[in-house]
XYZ file of C-alpha atoms in Angstrom:
305
model
C -0.959 -90.545 30.328
C -3.980 -92.023 32.095
C -6.366 -93.884 29.810
C -10.075 -94.031 30.496
C -11.327 -97.543 29.886
C -14.375 -98.031 27.720
C -16.507 -100.677 29.398
C -19.516 -100.366 27.110
C -20.135 -103.726 25.439
C -22.109 -104.329 22.303
C -25.607 -105.679 22.875
C -28.437 -106.659 20.643
C -31.154 -104.006 20.876
C -34.036 -105.045 23.101
C -37.523 -104.878 21.684
C -39.833 -102.883 23.904
C -43.486 -103.820 24.272
C -45.831 -101.325 25.915
C -49.161 -102.004 27.555
C -52.000 -100.611 25.471
C -53.116 -98.479 28.400
C -49.698 -96.837 28.900
C -49.940 -93.132 28.029
C -46.353 -91.860 28.383
C -43.888 -94.215 26.704
C -40.112 -94.231 26.644
C -37.167 -96.616 26.588
C -36.002 -95.476 30.049
C -36.988 -98.712 31.783
C -35.215 -101.835 32.951
C -32.049 -103.150 34.530
C -29.944 -102.505 31.392
C -30.860 -98.806 31.613
C -29.926 -98.678 35.289
C -26.601 -100.447 34.754
C -25.699 -98.215 31.818
C -26.360 -95.196 34.025
C -24.128 -96.542 36.821
C -21.414 -97.194 34.223
C -21.835 -93.648 32.935
C -21.339 -92.247 36.435
C -18.042 -94.152 36.725
C -16.983 -92.996 33.256
C -17.868 -89.391 34.055
C -16.056 -89.447 37.401
C -12.853 -90.805 35.793
C -12.984 -88.237 33.013
C -13.740 -85.393 35.401
C -10.866 -86.423 37.689
C -8.474 -86.381 34.740
C -9.732 -83.211 33.012
C -11.121 -81.111 35.868
C -12.832 -77.929 34.670
C -12.158 -78.936 31.061
C -15.045 -81.379 31.378
C -18.151 -79.609 32.689
C -21.499 -80.716 31.280
C -23.935 -78.640 33.321
C -24.308 -76.391 36.326
C -24.255 -79.671 38.286
C -20.495 -80.114 37.919
C -20.568 -83.194 40.140
C -23.642 -85.452 39.723
C -23.240 -86.454 43.378
C -23.342 -82.808 44.419
C -20.909 -81.045 46.724
C -20.707 -80.364 50.428
C -22.770 -77.380 51.500
C -20.580 -74.396 52.311
C -23.270 -72.432 54.091
C -23.754 -70.001 51.236
C -26.663 -69.606 48.851
C -25.693 -71.319 45.611
C -25.022 -69.065 42.639
C -27.289 -69.384 39.617
C -25.136 -71.198 37.052
C -27.884 -72.032 34.551
C -25.949 -70.358 31.697
C -22.393 -70.783 32.982
C -19.690 -71.829 30.445
C -19.507 -75.575 29.730
C -16.629 -77.726 28.446
C -15.916 -81.042 26.699
C -13.500 -82.525 24.142
C -11.108 -79.573 24.363
C -13.813 -76.968 23.756
C -15.201 -74.286 26.053
C -18.792 -73.374 25.164
C -20.472 -70.061 25.896
C -23.771 -68.494 24.935
C -23.390 -64.878 23.817
C -25.972 -62.106 23.729
C -26.356 -62.515 19.951
C -28.045 -65.892 20.534
C -25.199 -67.985 19.093
C -23.180 -70.652 20.884
C -19.421 -70.029 20.820
C -16.724 -72.705 21.063
C -13.276 -71.505 22.231
C -14.292 -67.971 21.286
C -15.384 -68.928 17.757
C -19.013 -68.582 16.759
C -20.564 -71.939 15.863
C -23.374 -72.357 13.350
C -25.890 -72.904 16.146
C -28.293 -70.041 16.801
C -30.353 -71.134 19.799
C -32.828 -68.259 19.709
C -34.015 -65.967 22.479
C -35.129 -66.024 26.111
C -32.642 -68.800 26.850
C -33.250 -70.103 30.364
C -30.701 -72.946 30.698
C -28.236 -75.087 28.792
C -26.378 -78.346 29.402
C -24.168 -80.695 27.407
C -24.925 -84.386 27.019
C -22.144 -86.944 26.566
C -23.063 -90.555 25.797
C -20.221 -93.064 25.234
C -21.149 -96.093 23.140
C -19.199 -99.086 21.859
C -17.642 -97.384 18.843
C -18.267 -93.676 19.374
C -19.516 -90.942 21.659
C -22.770 -89.111 21.009
C -22.627 -85.585 22.393
C -24.443 -82.323 22.027
C -26.325 -79.510 23.702
C -29.724 -79.313 25.384
C -31.273 -75.838 25.635
C -34.379 -74.343 27.205
C -35.544 -71.301 25.250
C -37.424 -70.043 22.223
C -35.680 -71.216 19.030
C -35.630 -69.115 15.886
C -38.955 -69.087 14.057
C -41.187 -69.796 17.050
C -42.537 -68.040 20.129
C -42.947 -71.385 21.904
C -40.723 -72.224 24.871
C -39.000 -75.550 24.210
C -36.440 -78.029 25.432
C -34.345 -78.585 22.278
C -31.432 -80.975 21.723
C -28.665 -80.443 19.156
C -25.940 -82.885 18.142
C -22.232 -81.955 18.168
C -20.404 -83.395 15.148
C -16.939 -82.749 13.699
C -16.296 -79.589 15.678
C -19.684 -77.895 15.229
C -23.310 -78.173 16.266
C -25.991 -79.195 13.841
C -28.204 -76.207 13.044
C -31.469 -78.072 13.563
C -32.488 -79.853 16.736
C -32.970 -83.586 16.308
C -35.978 -83.351 18.613
C -37.672 -80.995 21.050
C -40.352 -80.895 23.736
C -42.733 -77.948 24.208
C -42.601 -76.273 27.608
C -44.823 -73.828 29.441
C -44.010 -70.138 29.193
C -42.296 -68.665 32.228
C -41.547 -65.375 33.946
C -38.580 -66.929 35.763
C -35.154 -65.533 34.852
C -33.688 -69.020 34.542
C -34.478 -72.713 34.568
C -32.139 -75.632 35.312
C -30.910 -78.540 33.163
C -28.978 -81.654 34.178
C -27.929 -84.161 31.489
C -26.760 -87.401 33.114
C -25.834 -89.522 30.124
C -29.112 -90.263 28.356
C -31.184 -88.887 31.221
C -32.242 -85.240 31.033
C -33.766 -83.645 34.104
C -35.006 -80.075 34.122
C -36.547 -77.730 36.625
C -38.736 -75.227 34.807
C -41.310 -73.022 36.534
C -40.243 -74.828 39.743
C -41.485 -78.156 38.299
C -39.196 -81.161 37.858
C -39.490 -82.986 34.534
C -37.640 -85.948 33.017
C -36.739 -86.879 29.417
C -34.786 -89.764 27.933
C -32.389 -89.210 25.024
C -33.110 -92.050 22.621
C -30.345 -90.977 20.225
C -30.523 -94.183 18.194
C -34.080 -93.354 17.133
C -33.594 -89.564 17.215
C -36.176 -88.997 19.925
C -36.468 -87.036 23.131
C -38.877 -89.139 25.164
C -40.743 -87.880 28.182
C -40.578 -90.174 31.204
C -43.370 -90.309 33.766
C -42.214 -90.321 37.387
C -44.303 -92.328 39.836
C -47.513 -92.487 37.805
C -48.471 -92.590 34.124
C -49.344 -88.872 33.959
C -47.502 -85.692 33.043
C -45.027 -84.834 35.783
C -46.431 -81.331 36.231
C -49.643 -82.955 37.508
C -47.940 -84.700 40.434
C -47.178 -83.252 43.899
C -43.694 -84.807 43.948
C -42.560 -82.689 40.992
C -44.087 -79.329 41.970
C -42.289 -76.562 43.901
C -38.939 -78.202 43.129
C -35.704 -76.614 44.285
C -32.694 -76.413 41.919
C -31.094 -79.200 43.934
C -30.765 -82.541 42.150
C -28.221 -85.303 42.857
C -27.557 -88.987 42.314
C -25.604 -91.657 44.213
C -23.462 -94.713 43.530
C -26.502 -96.992 43.418
C -27.991 -95.140 40.458
C -30.787 -93.479 42.450
C -31.676 -89.808 41.940
C -32.922 -87.364 44.595
C -34.613 -83.985 44.609
C -36.567 -81.665 46.906
C -40.166 -80.765 46.059
C -42.289 -78.716 48.451
C -39.835 -79.476 51.293
C -40.067 -83.234 50.731
C -37.223 -85.463 49.474
C -38.101 -87.882 46.689
C -36.065 -90.588 44.988
C -36.260 -93.387 42.431
C -33.716 -95.718 40.803
C -32.846 -94.905 37.186
C -34.468 -97.571 35.017
C -37.435 -97.814 37.382
C -39.091 -94.369 37.460
C -42.336 -95.813 38.836
C -40.547 -96.913 42.030
C -40.926 -93.491 43.569
C -40.179 -93.157 47.279
C -40.499 -90.319 49.758
C -37.798 -90.030 52.433
C -39.548 -88.881 55.574
C -38.104 -85.795 57.265
C -38.853 -83.637 60.300
C -41.257 -80.810 59.429
C -39.531 -78.624 62.021
C -36.462 -78.568 59.761
C -35.916 -76.859 56.426
C -34.075 -78.852 53.751
C -31.358 -76.613 52.342
C -29.078 -78.992 50.419
C -28.553 -82.583 49.222
C -25.394 -84.552 48.436
C -25.213 -88.118 47.164
C -22.895 -90.761 48.618
C -21.893 -94.232 47.452
C -24.874 -95.967 49.039
C -27.103 -93.158 50.227
C -27.764 -89.445 50.444
C -26.798 -86.690 52.868
C -29.401 -84.086 53.778
C -28.511 -80.679 55.136
C -31.301 -79.506 57.421
C -31.765 -76.126 59.065
C -33.531 -75.969 62.410
C -36.300 -73.404 62.000
C -35.977 -72.227 65.600
C -32.176 -71.770 65.716
C -31.070 -71.639 62.038
C -28.471 -74.278 62.917
C -27.685 -76.638 60.001
C -27.100 -80.349 60.557
C -26.004 -82.937 58.011
C -27.853 -86.246 58.335
C -26.839 -89.284 56.280
C -29.397 -91.776 55.012
C -28.482 -95.124 53.495
C -30.447 -97.620 51.449
C -31.370 -100.847 53.217
C -32.447 -104.250 51.897
C -36.102 -103.256 51.609
C -35.162 -100.401 49.257
C -36.030 -97.719 51.818
C -33.662 -94.971 52.947
C -33.110 -94.766 56.697
C -30.948 -92.592 58.913
C -27.431 -94.067 58.967
C -27.538 -94.968 62.656
C -31.068 -96.359 62.501
C -32.160 -99.944 61.990
C -34.681 -101.172 59.465
C -38.117 -101.490 60.921
């Protein structure tokens, strides 16, 4: 039987010092965070290769994305998920079921999306469920996170973040290790799972303001991928944006032709592939961009200028 190696080494916790003027604070910064994320991608890929559809954490079954098949993607915001020998489903009664058995977790009503998180550490794995919806006892839309322990979910979330109300039928959640990305009301947002301190910490992308105030997070498509370098990519208002995990202020815009419509993204080992539809002919081309020494992404055949 294939054994997945645990390469997470014990480290002394780093003390974090914030500038007094910093408004939105989290632990999602630094090279250690980036390297842990790259390690998580390797861990996830090995586990997924071994377990297949028995290890599905979100609608984004492959964090790198998949090749575009020419069809409009199905909405999988509430599709069944799987980990540790369990298949999880949300039923109409508002409870989460594991292998057909009702768990103790009642997630509430108007559920818009769900995703599992799976965080391997030196001596254990921290796992659980993130949900967008209105939990019992409140009419407020929230992103809530629940821990999975000893074959059941804890009844109370260990933390939550309030969200805007929505008329959309569904939202989208992607849990990449400690990094939780959501698209809600067509706005991309980012939270960091600080499980050691029991906190769900919002992370500002690009500037020290709420992400719903920035143009690079508005009008986001449910298309979100990463690559082997630990960078993440998304489409907002027909523009492609990226930053390296651990350095969310290093936001970059990958320039594209306005005569083309971006229909899909897929990550590669050192870059990203963009599927672009010509507005005049509806023909779709796949163009590969790679990261160069300056940190910019350029067309594969191009040279750094």
